[in-house]
Structure formats: structure tokens, C-alpha cells
Short mmCIF file of N, CA and C in Angstrom, two decimals:
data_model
loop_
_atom_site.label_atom_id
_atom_site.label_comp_id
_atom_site.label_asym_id
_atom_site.label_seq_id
_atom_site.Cartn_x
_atom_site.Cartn_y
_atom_site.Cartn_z
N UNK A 1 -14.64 242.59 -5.69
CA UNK A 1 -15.29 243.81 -6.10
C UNK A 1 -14.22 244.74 -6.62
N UNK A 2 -14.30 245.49 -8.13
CA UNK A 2 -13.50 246.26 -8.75
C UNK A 2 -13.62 247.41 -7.69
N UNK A 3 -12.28 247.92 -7.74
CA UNK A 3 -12.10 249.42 -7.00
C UNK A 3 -13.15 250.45 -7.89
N UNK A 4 -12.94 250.78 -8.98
CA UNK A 4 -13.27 251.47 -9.61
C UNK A 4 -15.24 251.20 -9.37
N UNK A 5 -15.91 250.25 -9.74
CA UNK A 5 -17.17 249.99 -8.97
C UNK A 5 -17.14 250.73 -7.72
N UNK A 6 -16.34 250.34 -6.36
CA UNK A 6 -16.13 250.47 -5.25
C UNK A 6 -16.20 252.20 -5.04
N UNK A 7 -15.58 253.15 -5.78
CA UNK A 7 -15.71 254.23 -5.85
C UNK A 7 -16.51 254.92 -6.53
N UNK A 8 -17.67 253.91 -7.49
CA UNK A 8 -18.33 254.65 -8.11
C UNK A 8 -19.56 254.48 -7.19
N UNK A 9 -19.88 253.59 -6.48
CA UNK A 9 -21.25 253.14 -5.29
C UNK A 9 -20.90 253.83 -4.69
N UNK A 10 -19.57 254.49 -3.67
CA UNK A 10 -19.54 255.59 -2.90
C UNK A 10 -19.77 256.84 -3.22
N UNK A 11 -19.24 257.17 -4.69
CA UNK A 11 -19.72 258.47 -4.92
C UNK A 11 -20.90 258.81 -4.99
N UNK A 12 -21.89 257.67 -5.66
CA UNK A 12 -23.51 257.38 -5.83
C UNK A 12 -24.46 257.31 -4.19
N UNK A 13 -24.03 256.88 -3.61
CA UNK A 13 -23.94 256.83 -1.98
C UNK A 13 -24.19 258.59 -1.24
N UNK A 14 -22.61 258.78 -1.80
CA UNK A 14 -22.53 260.02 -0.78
C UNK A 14 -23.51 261.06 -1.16
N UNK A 15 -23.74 260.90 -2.85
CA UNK A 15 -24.51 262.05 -3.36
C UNK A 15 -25.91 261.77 -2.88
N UNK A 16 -26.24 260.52 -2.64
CA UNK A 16 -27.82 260.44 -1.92
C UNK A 16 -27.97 260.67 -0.67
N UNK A 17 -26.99 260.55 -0.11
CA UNK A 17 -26.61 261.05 1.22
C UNK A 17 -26.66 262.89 1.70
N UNK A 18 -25.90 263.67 0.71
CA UNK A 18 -25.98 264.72 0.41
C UNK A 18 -27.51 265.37 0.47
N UNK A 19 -28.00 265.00 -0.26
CA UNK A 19 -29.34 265.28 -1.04
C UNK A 19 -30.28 264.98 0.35
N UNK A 20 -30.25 263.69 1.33
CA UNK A 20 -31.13 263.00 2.40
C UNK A 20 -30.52 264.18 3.30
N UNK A 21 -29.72 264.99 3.64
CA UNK A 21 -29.17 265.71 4.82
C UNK A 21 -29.62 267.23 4.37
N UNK A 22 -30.12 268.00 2.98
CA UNK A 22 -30.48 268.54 2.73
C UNK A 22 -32.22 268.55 2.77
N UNK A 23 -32.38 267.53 2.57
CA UNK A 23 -33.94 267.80 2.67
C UNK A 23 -34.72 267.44 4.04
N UNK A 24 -33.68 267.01 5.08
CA UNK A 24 -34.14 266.91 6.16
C UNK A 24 -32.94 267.19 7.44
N UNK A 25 -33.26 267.66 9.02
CA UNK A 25 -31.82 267.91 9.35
C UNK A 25 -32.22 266.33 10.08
N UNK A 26 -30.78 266.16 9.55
CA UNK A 26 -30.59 264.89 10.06
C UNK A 26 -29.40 264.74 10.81
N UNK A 27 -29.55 264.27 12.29
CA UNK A 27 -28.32 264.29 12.84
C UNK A 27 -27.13 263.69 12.50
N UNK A 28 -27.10 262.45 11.36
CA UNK A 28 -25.61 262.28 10.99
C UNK A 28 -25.52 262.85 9.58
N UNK A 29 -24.53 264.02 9.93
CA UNK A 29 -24.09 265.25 8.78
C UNK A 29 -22.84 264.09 7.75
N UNK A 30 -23.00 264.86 6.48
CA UNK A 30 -22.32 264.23 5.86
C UNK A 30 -20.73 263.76 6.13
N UNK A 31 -20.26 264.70 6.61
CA UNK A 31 -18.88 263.67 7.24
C UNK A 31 -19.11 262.66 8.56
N UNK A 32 -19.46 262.61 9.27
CA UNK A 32 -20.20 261.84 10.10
C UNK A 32 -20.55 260.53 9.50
N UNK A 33 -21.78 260.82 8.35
CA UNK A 33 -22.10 259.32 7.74
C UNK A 33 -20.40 258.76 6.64
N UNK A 34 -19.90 259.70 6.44
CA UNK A 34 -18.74 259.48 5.44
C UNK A 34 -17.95 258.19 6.28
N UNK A 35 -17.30 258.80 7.45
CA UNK A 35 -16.70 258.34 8.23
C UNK A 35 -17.86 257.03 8.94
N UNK A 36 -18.36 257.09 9.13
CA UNK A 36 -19.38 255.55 9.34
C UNK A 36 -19.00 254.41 8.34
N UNK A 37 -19.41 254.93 6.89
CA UNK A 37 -19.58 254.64 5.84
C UNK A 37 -18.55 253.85 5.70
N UNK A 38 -16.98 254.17 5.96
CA UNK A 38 -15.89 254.21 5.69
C UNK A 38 -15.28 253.22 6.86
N UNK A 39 -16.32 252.84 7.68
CA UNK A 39 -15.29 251.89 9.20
C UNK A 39 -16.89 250.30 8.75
N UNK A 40 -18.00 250.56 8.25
CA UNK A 40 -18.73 249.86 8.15
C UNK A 40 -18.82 248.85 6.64
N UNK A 41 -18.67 249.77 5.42
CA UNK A 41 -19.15 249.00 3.99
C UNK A 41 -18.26 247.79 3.99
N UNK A 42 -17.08 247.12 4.34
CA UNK A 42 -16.38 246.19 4.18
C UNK A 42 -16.88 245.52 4.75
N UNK A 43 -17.40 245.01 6.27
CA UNK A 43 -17.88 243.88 7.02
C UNK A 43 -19.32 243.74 6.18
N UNK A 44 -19.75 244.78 6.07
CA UNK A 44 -21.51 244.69 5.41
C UNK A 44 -21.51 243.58 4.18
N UNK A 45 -20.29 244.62 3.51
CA UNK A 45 -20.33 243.91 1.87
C UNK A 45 -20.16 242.51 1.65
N UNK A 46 -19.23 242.37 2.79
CA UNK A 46 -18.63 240.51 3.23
C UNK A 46 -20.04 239.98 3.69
N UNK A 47 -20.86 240.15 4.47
CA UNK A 47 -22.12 239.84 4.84
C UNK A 47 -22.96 239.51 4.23
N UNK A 48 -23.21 240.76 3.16
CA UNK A 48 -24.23 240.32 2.14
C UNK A 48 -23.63 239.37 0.89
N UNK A 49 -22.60 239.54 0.90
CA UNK A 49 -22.32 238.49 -0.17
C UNK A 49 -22.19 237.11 0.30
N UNK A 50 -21.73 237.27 1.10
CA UNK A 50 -21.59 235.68 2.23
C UNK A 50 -23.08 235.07 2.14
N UNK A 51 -23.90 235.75 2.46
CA UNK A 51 -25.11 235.24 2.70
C UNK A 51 -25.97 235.71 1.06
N UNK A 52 -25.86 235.81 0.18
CA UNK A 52 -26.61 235.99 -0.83
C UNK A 52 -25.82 234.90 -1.90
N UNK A 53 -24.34 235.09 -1.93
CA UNK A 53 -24.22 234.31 -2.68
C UNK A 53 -23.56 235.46 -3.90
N UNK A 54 -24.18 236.00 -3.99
CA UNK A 54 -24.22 236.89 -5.48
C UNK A 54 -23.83 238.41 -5.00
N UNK A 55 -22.24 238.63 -5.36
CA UNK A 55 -21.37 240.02 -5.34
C UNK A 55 -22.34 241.00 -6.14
N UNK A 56 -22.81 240.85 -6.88
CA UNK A 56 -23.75 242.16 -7.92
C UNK A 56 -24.98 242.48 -6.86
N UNK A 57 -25.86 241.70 -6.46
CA UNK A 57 -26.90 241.79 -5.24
C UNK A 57 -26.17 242.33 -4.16
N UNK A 58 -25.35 241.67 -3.68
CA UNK A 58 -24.38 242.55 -2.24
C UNK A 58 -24.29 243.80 -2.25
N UNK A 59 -23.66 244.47 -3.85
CA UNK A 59 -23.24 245.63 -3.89
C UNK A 59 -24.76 246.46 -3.74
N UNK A 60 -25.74 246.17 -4.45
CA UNK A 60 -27.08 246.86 -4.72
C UNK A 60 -27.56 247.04 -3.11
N UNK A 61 -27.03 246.04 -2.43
CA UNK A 61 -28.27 245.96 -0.93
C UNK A 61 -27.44 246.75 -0.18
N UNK A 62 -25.95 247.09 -0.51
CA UNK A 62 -25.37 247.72 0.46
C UNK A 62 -25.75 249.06 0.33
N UNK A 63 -25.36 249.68 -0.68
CA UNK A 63 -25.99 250.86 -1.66
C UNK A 63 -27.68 251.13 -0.62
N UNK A 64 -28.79 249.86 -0.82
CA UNK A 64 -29.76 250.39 -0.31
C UNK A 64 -30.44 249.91 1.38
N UNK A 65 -28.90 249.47 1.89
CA UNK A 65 -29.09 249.26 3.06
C UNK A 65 -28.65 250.79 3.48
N UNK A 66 -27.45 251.71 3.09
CA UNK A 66 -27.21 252.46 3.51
C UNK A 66 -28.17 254.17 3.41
N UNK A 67 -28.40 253.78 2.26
CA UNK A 67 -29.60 254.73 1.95
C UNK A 67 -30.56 254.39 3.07
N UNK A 68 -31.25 253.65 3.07
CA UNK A 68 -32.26 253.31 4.49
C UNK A 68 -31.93 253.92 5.41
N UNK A 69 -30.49 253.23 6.18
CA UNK A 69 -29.96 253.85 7.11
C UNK A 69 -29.78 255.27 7.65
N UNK A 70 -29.84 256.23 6.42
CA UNK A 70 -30.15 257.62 6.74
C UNK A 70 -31.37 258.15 6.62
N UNK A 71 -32.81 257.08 6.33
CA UNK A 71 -33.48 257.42 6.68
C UNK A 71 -34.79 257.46 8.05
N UNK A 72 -33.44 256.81 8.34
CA UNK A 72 -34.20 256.34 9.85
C UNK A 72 -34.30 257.88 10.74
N UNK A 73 -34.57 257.62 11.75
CA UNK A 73 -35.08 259.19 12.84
C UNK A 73 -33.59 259.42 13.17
N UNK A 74 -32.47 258.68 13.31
CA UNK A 74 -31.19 258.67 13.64
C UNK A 74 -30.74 258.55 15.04
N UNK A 75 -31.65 258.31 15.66
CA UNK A 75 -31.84 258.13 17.29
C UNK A 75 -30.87 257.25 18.14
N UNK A 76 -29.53 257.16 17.91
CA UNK A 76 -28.94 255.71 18.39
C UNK A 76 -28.09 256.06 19.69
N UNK A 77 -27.93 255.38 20.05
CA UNK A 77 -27.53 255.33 21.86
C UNK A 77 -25.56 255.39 21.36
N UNK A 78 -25.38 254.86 20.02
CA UNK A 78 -23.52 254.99 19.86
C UNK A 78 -23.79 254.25 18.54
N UNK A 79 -22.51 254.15 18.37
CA UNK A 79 -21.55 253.64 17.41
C UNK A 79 -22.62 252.21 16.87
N UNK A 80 -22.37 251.42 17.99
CA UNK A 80 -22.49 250.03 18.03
C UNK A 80 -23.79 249.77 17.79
N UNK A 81 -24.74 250.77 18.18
CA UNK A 81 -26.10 250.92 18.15
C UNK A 81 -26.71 250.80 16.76
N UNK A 82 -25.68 252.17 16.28
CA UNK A 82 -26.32 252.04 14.84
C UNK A 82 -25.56 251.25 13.82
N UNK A 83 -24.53 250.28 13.97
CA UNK A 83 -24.21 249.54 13.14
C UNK A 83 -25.00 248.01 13.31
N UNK A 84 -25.54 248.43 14.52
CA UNK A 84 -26.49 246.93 14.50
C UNK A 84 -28.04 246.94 13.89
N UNK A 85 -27.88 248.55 13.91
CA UNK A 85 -29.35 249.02 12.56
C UNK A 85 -29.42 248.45 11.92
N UNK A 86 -27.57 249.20 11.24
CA UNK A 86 -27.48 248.84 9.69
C UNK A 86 -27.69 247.80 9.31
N UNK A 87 -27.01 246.32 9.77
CA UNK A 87 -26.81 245.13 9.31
C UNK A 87 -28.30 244.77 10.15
N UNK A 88 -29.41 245.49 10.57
CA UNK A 88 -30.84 244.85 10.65
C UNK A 88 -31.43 244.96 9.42
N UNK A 89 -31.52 246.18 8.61
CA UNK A 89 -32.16 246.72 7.57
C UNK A 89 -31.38 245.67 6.50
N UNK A 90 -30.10 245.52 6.22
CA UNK A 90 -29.37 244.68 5.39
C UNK A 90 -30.52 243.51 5.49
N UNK A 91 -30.22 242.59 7.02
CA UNK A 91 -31.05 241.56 6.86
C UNK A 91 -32.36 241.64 6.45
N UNK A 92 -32.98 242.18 6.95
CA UNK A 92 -34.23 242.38 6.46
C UNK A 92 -34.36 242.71 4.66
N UNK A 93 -33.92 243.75 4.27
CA UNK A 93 -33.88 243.45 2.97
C UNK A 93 -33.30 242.18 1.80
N UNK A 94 -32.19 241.40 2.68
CA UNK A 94 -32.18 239.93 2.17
C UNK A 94 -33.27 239.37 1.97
N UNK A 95 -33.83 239.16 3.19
CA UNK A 95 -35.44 238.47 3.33
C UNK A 95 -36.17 238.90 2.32
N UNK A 96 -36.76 240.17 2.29
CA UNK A 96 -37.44 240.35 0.81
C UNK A 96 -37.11 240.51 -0.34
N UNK A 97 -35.67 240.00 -0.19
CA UNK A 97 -35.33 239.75 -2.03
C UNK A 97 -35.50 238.27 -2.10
N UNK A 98 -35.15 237.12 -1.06
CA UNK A 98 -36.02 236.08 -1.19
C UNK A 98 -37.65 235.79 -1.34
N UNK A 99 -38.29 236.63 -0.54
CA UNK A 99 -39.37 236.67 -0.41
C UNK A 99 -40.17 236.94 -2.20
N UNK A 100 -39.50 237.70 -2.90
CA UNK A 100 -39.68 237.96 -4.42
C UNK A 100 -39.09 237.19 -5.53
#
């Protein structure tokens, strides 16, 4: 994955992120999800590409695994809690890109 991609999905990311913390209060504030964002997209990205096959799909599901992810109620018991969200919603959205 090009850096330059790599920084343009984060900037695209953070700004939907931005926008999801403004229109609702959501308990993980934008540095909060930044710093998530920032200890999580590498294992994810390896994940979805591992299992899809296809780096262009990986990048798209990570993009809208993470978007999801802030739209959940944000309710998580820690760390570990909600990174096992994340990579649920990931899976699950694999499934229905097979499923189509």
C-alpha cells in the first residue's frame, strides 16, 4: 500500500470521523479515535487483505469498517473490547461483499 494512498484514507477517515463526533456526542472524541486508529489500521489492513485477496477491497473495507465503528453506541468495556468490534464489523462486511 502507497504511503501517499495511506495518508490520503486517513485524512478521508478522520474528516468522517470529525463530521460523526459533531453530529452526535460520541464518546470516542477525535483524538481518542485518532490514536485507536493509529495502534489498529495495520493489523486490520493485513487482515482484510489476507483474507480478501485484493489490497484495493482491503483499503475500501478498512475505510468502512472504521466508519461503522464510530457508529456504534461506543459502549466498550476497554481497549480490547473495541478492537474485537472492529475486526467483527470488518468480518462481517467481508461476508457481504461475498454474499454480492
Amino acid at each position: 500500500m502507497s504511503t501517499s494512498l495511506t495518508a490520503t484514507m486517513r485524512t478521508r477517515l478522520l474528516a468522517r470521523a470529525e463530521a460523526r463526533v459533531e453530529a452526535r456526542r460520541d464518546p470516542m472524541d477525535e483524538d481518542a479515535f485518532r490514536s485507536f486508529y493509529e495502534r489498529t489500521w495495520r493489523p486490520l489492513w493485513a487482515y482484510l487483505a489476507r483474507c480478501t485477496g485484493d489490497r484495493q477491497l482491503a483499503d475500501d473495507l478498512l475505510q468502512e469498517t472504521s466508519y461503522r465503528l464510530l457508529g456504534t453506541s461506543g459502549n466498550y468495556a476497554d481497549e480490547a473490547h473495541r478492537r474485537n468490534a472492529l475486526f467483527r464489523i470488518a468480518t462481517n462486511l467481508m461476508a457481504d461483499v461475498r454474499r454480492h
